[in-house]
Coordinates of C-alpha atoms and ligand atoms in Angstrom, one line a residue:
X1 CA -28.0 22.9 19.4
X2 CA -25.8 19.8 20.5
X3 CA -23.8 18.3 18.4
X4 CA -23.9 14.6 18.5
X5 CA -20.4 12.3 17.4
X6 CA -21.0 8.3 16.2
X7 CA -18.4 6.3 16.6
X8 CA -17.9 2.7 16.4
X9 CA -16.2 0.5 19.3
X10 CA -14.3 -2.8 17.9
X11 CA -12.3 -2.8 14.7
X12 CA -14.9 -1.0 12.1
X13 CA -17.7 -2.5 10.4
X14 CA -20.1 -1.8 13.0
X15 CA -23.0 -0.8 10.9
X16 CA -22.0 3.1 10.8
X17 CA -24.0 3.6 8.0
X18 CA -26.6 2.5 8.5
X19 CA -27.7 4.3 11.9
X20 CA -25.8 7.6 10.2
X21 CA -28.8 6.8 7.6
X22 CA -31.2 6.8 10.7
X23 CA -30.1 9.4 12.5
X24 CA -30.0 11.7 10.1
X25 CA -34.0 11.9 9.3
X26 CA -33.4 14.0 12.4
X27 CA -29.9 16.3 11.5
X28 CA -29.3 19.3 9.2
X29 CA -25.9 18.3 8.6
X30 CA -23.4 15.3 8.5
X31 CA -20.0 15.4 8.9
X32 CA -17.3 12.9 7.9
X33 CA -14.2 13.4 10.4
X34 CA -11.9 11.5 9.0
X35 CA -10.1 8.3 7.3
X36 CA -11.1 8.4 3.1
X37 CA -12.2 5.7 1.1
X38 CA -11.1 3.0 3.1
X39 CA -14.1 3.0 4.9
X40 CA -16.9 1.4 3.5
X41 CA -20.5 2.2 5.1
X42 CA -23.0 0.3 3.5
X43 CA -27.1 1.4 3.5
X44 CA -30.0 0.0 2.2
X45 CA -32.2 2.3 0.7
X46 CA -35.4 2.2 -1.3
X47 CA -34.4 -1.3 -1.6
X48 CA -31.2 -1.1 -3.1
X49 CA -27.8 -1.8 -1.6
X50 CA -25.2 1.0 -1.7
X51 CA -21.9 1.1 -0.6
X52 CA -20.7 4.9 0.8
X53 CA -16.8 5.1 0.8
X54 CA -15.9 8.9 1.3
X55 CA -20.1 10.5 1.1
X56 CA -21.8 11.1 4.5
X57 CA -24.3 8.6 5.2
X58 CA -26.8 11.5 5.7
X59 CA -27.2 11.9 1.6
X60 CA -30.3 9.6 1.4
X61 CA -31.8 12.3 3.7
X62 CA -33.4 15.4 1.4
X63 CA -33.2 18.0 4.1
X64 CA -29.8 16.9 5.4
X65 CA -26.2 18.4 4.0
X66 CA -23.3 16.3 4.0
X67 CA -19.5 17.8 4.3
X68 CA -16.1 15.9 4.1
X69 CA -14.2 17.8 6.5
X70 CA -10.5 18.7 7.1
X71 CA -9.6 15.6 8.9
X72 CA -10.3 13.8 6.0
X73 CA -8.1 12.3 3.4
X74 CA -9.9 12.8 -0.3
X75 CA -9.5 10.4 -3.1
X76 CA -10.6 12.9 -5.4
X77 CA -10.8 11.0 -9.0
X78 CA -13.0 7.9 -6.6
X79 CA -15.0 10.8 -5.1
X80 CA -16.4 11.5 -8.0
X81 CA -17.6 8.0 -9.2
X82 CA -19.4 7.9 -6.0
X83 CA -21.0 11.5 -6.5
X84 CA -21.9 9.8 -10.1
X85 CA -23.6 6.5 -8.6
X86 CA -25.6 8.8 -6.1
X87 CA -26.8 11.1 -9.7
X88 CA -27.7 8.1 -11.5
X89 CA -29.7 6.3 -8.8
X90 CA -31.8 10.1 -9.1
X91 CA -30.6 11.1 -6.0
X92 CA -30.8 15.2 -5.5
X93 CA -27.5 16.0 -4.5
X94 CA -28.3 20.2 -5.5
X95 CA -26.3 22.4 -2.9
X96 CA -26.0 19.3 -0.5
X97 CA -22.3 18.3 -0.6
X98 CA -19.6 20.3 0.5
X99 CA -15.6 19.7 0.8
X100 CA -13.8 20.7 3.1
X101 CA -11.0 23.2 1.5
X102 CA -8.3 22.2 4.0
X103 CA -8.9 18.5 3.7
X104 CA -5.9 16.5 2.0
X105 CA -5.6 14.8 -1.5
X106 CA -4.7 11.5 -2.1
X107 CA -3.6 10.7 -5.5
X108 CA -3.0 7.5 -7.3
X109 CA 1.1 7.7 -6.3
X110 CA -0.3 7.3 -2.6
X111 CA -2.2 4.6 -3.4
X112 CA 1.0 2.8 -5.6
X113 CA 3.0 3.8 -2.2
X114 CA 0.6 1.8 -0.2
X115 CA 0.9 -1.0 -1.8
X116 CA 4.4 -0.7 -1.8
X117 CA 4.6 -0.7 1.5
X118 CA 2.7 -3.6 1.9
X119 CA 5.0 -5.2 -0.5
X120 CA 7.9 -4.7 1.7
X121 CA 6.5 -5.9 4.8
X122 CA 5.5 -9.4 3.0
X123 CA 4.4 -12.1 5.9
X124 CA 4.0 -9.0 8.2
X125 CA 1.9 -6.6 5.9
X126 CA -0.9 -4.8 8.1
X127 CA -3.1 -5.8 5.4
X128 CA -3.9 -2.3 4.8
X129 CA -7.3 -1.5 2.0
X130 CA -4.7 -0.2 -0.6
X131 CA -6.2 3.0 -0.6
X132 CA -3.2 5.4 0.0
X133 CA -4.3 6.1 3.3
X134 CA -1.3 5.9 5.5
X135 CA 0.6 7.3 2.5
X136 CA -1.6 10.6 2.6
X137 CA -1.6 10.6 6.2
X138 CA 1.9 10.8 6.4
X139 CA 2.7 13.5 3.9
X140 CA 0.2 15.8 5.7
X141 CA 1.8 15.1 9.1
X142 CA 5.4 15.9 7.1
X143 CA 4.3 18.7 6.1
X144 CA 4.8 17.4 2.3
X145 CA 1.0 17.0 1.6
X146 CA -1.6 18.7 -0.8
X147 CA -4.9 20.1 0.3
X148 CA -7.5 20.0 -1.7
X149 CA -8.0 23.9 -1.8
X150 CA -4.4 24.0 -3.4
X151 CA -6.3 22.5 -6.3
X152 CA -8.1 26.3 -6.9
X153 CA -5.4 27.6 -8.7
X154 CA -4.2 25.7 -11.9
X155 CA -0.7 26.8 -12.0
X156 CA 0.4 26.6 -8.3
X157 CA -1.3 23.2 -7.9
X158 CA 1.2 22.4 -11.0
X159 CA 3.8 23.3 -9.4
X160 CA 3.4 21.8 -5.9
X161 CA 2.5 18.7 -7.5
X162 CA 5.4 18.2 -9.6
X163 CA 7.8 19.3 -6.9
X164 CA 6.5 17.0 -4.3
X165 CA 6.0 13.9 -6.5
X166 CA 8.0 13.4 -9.6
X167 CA 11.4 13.4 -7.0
X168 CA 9.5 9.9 -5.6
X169 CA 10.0 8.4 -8.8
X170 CA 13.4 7.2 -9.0
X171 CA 12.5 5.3 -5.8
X172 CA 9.9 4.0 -6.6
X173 CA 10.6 2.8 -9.8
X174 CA 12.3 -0.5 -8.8
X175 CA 9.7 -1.7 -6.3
X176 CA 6.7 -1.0 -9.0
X177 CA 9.5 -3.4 -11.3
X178 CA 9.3 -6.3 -8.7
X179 CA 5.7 -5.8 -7.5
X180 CA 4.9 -5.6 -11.1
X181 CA 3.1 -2.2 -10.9
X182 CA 2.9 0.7 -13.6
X183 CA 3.7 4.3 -12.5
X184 CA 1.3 6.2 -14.5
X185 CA 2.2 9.6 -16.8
X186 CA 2.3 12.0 -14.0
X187 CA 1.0 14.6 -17.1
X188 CA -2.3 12.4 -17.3
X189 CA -2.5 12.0 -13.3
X190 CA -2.3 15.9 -12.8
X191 CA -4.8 16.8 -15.7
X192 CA -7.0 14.1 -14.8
X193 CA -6.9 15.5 -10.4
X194 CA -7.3 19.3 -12.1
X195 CA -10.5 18.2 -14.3
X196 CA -12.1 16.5 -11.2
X197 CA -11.8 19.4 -8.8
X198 CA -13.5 21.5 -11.8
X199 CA -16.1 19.2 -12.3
X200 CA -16.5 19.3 -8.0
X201 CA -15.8 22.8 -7.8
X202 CA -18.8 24.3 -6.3
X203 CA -18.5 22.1 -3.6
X204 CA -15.2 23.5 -1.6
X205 CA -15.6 25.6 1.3
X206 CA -14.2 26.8 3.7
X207 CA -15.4 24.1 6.3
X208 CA -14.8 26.2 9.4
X209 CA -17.0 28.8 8.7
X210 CA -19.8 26.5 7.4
X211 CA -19.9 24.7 10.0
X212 CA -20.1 27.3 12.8
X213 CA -22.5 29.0 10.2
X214 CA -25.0 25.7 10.8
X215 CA -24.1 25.5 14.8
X216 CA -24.7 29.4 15.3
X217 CA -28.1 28.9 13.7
X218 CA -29.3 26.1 16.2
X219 CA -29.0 23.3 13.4
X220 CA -28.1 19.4 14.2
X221 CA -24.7 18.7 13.2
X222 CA -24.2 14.6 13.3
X223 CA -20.4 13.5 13.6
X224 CA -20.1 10.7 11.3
X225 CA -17.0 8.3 12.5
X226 CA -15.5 5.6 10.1
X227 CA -13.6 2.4 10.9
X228 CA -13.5 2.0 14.6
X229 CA -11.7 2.8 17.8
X230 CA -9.7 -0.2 17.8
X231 CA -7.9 0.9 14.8
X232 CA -7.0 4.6 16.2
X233 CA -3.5 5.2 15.4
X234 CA -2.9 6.3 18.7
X235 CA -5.0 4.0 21.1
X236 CA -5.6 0.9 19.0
X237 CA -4.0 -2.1 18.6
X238 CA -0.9 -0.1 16.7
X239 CA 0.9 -1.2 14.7
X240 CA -2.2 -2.8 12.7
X241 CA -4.0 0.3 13.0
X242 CA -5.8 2.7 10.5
X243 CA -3.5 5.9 10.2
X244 CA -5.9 8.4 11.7
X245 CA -7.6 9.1 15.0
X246 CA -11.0 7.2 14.7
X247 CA -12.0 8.2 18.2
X248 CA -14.6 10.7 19.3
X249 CA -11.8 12.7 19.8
X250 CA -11.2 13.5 16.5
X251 CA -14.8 14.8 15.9
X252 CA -13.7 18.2 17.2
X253 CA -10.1 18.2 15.2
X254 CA -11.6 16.8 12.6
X255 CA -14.9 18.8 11.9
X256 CA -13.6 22.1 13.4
X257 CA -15.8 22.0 16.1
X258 CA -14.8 23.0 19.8
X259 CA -14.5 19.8 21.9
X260 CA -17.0 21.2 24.4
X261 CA -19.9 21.7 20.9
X262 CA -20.0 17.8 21.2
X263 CA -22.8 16.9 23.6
X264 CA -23.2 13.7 23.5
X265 CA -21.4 11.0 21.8
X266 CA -23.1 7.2 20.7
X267 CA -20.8 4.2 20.7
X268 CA -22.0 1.3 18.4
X269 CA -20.8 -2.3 18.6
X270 CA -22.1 -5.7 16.8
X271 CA -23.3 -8.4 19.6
X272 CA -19.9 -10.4 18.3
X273 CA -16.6 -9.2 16.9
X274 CA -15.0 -8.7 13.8
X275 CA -11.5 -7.3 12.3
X276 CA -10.3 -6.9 8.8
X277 CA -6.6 -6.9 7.6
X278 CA -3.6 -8.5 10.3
X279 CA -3.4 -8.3 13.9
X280 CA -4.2 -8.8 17.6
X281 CA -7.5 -10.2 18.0
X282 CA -7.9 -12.2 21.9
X283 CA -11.5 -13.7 20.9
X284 CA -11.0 -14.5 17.3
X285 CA -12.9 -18.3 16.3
X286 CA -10.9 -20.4 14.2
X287 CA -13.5 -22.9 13.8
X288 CA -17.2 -23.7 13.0
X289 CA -18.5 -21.3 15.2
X290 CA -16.2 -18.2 13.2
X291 CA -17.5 -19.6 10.3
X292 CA -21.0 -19.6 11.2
X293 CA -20.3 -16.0 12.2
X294 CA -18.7 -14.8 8.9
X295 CA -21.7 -16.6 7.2
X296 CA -24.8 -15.5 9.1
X297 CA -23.4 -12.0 9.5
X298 CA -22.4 -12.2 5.3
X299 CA -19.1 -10.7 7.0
X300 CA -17.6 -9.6 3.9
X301 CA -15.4 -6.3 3.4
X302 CA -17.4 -3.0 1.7
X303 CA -14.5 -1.6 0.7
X304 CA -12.2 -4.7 -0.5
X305 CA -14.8 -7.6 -0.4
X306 CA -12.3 -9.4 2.1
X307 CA -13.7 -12.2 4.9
X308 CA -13.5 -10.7 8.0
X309 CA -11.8 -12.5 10.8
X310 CA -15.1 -13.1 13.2
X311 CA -14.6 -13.7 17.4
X312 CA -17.0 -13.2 20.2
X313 CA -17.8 -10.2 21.8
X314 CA -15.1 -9.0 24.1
X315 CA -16.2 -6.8 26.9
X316 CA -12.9 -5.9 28.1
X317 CA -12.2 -4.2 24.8
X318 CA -15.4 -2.4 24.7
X319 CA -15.2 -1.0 28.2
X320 CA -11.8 0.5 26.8
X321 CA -13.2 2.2 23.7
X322 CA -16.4 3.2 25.8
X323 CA -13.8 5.3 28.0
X324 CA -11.7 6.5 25.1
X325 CA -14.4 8.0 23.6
X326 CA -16.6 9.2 26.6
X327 CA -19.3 7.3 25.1
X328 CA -23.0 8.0 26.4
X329 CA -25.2 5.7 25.0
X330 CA -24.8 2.4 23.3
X331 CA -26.4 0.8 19.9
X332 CA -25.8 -3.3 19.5
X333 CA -25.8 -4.3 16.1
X334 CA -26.8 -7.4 14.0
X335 CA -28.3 -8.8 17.2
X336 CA -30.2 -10.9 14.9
X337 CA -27.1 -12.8 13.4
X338 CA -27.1 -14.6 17.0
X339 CA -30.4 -15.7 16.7
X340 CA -30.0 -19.7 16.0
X341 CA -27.0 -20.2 18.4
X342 CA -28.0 -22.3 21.6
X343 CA -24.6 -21.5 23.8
X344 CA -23.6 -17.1 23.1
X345 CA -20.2 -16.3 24.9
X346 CA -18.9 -13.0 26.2
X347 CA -15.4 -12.3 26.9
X348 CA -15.4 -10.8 30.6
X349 CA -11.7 -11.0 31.6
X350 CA -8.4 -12.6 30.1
X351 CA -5.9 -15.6 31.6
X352 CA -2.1 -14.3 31.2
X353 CA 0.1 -16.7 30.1
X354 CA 1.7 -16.7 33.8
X355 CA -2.0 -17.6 34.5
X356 CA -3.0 -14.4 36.2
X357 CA -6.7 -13.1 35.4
X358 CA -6.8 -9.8 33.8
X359 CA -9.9 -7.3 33.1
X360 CA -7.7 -4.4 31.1
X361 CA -6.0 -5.8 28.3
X362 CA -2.5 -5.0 28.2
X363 CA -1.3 -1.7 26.9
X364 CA 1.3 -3.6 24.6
X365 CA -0.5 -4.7 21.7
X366 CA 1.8 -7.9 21.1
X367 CA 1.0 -9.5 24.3
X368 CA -2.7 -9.8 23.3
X369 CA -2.3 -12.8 21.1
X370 CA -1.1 -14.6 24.3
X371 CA -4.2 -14.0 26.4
X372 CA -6.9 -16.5 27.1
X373 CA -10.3 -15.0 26.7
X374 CA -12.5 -16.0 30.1
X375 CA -16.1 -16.2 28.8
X376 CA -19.6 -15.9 30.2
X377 CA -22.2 -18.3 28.3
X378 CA -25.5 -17.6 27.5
X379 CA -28.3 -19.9 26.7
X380 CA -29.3 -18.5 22.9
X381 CA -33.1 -17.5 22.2
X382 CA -33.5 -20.1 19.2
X383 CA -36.1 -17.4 17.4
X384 CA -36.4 -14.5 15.1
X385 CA -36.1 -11.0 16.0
X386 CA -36.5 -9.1 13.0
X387 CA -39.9 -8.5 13.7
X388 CA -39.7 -7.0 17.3
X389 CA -40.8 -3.8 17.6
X390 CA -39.8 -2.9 21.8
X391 CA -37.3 -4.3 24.0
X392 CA -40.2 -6.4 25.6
X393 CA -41.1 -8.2 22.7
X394 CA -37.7 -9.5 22.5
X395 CA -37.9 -13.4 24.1
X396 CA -36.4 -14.1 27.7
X397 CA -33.2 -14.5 26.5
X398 CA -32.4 -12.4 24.6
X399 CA -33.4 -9.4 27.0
X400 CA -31.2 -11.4 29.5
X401 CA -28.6 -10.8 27.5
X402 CA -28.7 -7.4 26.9
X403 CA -29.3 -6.6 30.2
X404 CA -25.8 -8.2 31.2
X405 CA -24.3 -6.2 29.0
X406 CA -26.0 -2.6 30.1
X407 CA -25.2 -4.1 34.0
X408 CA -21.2 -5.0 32.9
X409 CA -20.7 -1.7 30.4
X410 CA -22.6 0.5 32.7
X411 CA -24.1 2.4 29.8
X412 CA -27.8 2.1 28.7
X413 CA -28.4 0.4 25.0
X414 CA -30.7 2.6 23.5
X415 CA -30.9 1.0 19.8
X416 CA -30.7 -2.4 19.0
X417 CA -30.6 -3.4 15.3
X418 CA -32.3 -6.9 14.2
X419 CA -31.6 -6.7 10.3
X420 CA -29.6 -4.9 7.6
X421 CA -32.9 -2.7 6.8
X422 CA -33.6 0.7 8.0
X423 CA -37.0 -0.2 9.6
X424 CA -35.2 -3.2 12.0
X425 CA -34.4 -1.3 14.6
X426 CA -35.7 -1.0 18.0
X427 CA -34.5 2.4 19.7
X428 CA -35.7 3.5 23.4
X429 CA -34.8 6.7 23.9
X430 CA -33.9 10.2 21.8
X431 CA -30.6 9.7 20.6
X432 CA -29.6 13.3 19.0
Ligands
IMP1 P1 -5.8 1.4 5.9 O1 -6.8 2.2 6.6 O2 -6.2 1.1 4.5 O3 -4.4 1.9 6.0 O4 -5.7 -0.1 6.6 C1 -5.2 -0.2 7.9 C2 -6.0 -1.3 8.7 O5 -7.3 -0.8 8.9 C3 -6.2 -2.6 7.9 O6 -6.3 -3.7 8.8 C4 -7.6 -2.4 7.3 O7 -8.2 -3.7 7.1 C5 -8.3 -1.7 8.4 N1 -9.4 -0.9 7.9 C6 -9.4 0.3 7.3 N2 -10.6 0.8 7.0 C7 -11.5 -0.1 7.6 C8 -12.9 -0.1 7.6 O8 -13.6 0.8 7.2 N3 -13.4 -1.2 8.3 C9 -12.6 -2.2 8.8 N4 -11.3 -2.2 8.8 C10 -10.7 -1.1 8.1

């Protein structure tokens, strides 16, 4: 049975979650690849809003199991708050969540590192979530990180942890003086990482065999992506970049998949831009129009309740991610947040400062600030959406509009979302 990978095309906040929460009526299990709780995948279910940081997106789904696997980073003690939410809200989580073994910890000295970091860089911070991300990232790639199997056995978990982390302190000590943040007892932080993974235990597995276990027996496997391919660490706008591979890519590293299990992969992008935290962003809208944007779309952060920097679409970015991540089908999102705008512009190309026009924007992130979006304009549709139910009961316009944007990206849009809610959402074709 294919697997299918979702992955999001601009700088995150796509509306991962809630087409994982769609797509998985259909799968038998959902897989988070990687990044931690950074991410920030919000659903609306039963009426209520809740906010997903580290949980699959397939949990609101009874006959759907959910794994963090190996490529993720796992805030362990913020894991469990969010298993807790999920228990209270009556949610039957029985046998559904498993943890990946071979996934790595982050711990709260990560997190104090991040912020550190951040500290350092002052006016050029990446304006990272805080989360400990990069931190845990980079121990793992050093070789100097803890995997959340370690966490079985009390003793030897004692020891690694004390041997890799209380020889940070001494460094870290002054910076926490001038930042004016607390170390915590690295007794309590240990006990407290030890009674979490008891409380979890039943959940870690050896990810690797489960998930072969679920693709020998025919099941649907969904590869759930988080942030978006603009913030790969390899192929996004580095430095302001998450500090994993958030491209399709990944979905076979990161799952334990083989590359060739991944049938089909769906790319989803809002009908305008966004980007959290510093950097490059060519289409960005310092004005009225940005605002309107942030406004309409309620373009706040899940994870750290930040505005998010809002832009028009830019096609020349999207036809790079589409080719990164071999996409095969498209989803636009929040469609609807475009509704009462008379004039809707697409980047198609980019004016150089020497004045040349470009279609590729340039492999050296830095240069992108000094590039002139070109834009296409669109006469708006000046009506409601929410309500369609097919592509031909979207007005003139607006089908005008997506149709230039299957003609440019090549790629049929096969879902198009017109609210926040699960039931807003016209799709055309099987997407599994
Ligand atoms: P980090 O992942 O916390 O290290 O942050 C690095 C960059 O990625 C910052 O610009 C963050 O704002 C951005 N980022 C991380 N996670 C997300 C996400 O889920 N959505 C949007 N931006 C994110």
């Amino acid at each position: 049975m294919p697997a299918l990978a979702l992955v999001g095309l601009q700088w995150g906040d796509e509306g991962k979650g809630k087409i994982i929460d769609i797509l998985a009526a259909q799968a038998d299990l959902v897989v988070r690849f990687q990044g931690g709780n950074n991410a920030g995948h919000t659903i609306k279910y039963e009426n209520k809003k809740f906010v997903l940081h580290q949980i699959p997106s397939g949990i609101f789904h009874p006959q759907c199991k959910v794994l963090l696997g190996n490529g993720m980073v796992v805030d362990l003690i913020s894991l469990a708050e969010e298993i807790e939410q999920l228990k209270q809200n009556k949610i039957n989580l029985q046998k559904r969540i498993f943890i990946s073994n071979t996934a790595h910890l982050i711990h709260p000295i990560h997190k104090i590192r991040d912020q550190i970091s951040e500290f350092k860089l002052g006016k050029n911070a990446i304006g990272t979530t805080g989360k400990g991300i990069s931190p845990a990232y980079s121990d793992k790639v050093n070789r100097k990180g803890i995997r959340l199997g370690d966490l079985a056995d009390t003793e030897n978990f004692k020891n690694i942890f004390y041997q890799k982390i209380e020889p940070l302190y001494p460094e870290l000590e002054p910076y926490c003086k001038k930042a004016n943040i607390t170390l915590p007892n690295l007794n309590e932080v240990c006990e407290e990482l030890l009674q979490v993974y008891q409380k979890l235990e039943e959940m870690f597995c050896d990810s690797l065999e489960l998930i072969h276990k679920f693709k020998n027996e025919g099941k649907k496997i969904l590869l759930e992506g988080a942030q978006g391919s603009l913030l790969d660490v390899d192929h996004g706008s580095y430095p302001f970049v998450t500090s994993s591979n958030t491209s399709a890519g990944m979905a076979s590293i990161g799952s334990g998949l083989g590359p060739t299990d991944i049938k089909k992969v769906f790319g989803i992008f809002k009908a305008y831009t966004t980007r959290v935290g510093s950097g490059p962003f060519p289409t960005e809208l310092n004005n009225q129009e940005g605002e309107y944007l942030q406004k309409h779309g309620e373009e706040f952060g899940a994870t750290t309740g930040r505005i998010r920097r809002c832009g028009w679409l830019d096609l020349c970015l999207l036809k790079r991610s589409i080719n990164l991540n071999g996409v095969s089908q498209l989803g636009i999102m929040k469609l609807d947040v475009l509704d009462k705008i008379d004039k809707i512009k697409v980047c198609i190309s980019y004016k150089t400062k020497e004045g040349k026009i470009i279609n590729n924007p340039p492999s050296i992130n830095k240069d992108w600030d000094k590039l002139e979006p070109q834009y296409e304009s669109f006469a708006g549709w000046q009506s409601s959406i929410v309500e369609a139910k097919t592509m031909n009961d979207l007005p003139r316009n607006c089908q005008n509009y997506l149709n230039f944007l299957q003609k440019e990206l090549n790629l049929p849009i096969v879902l198009i979302s017109t609210s926040p809610k699960r039931e807003n959402c016209i799709i055309t074709k099987n997407i599994f």
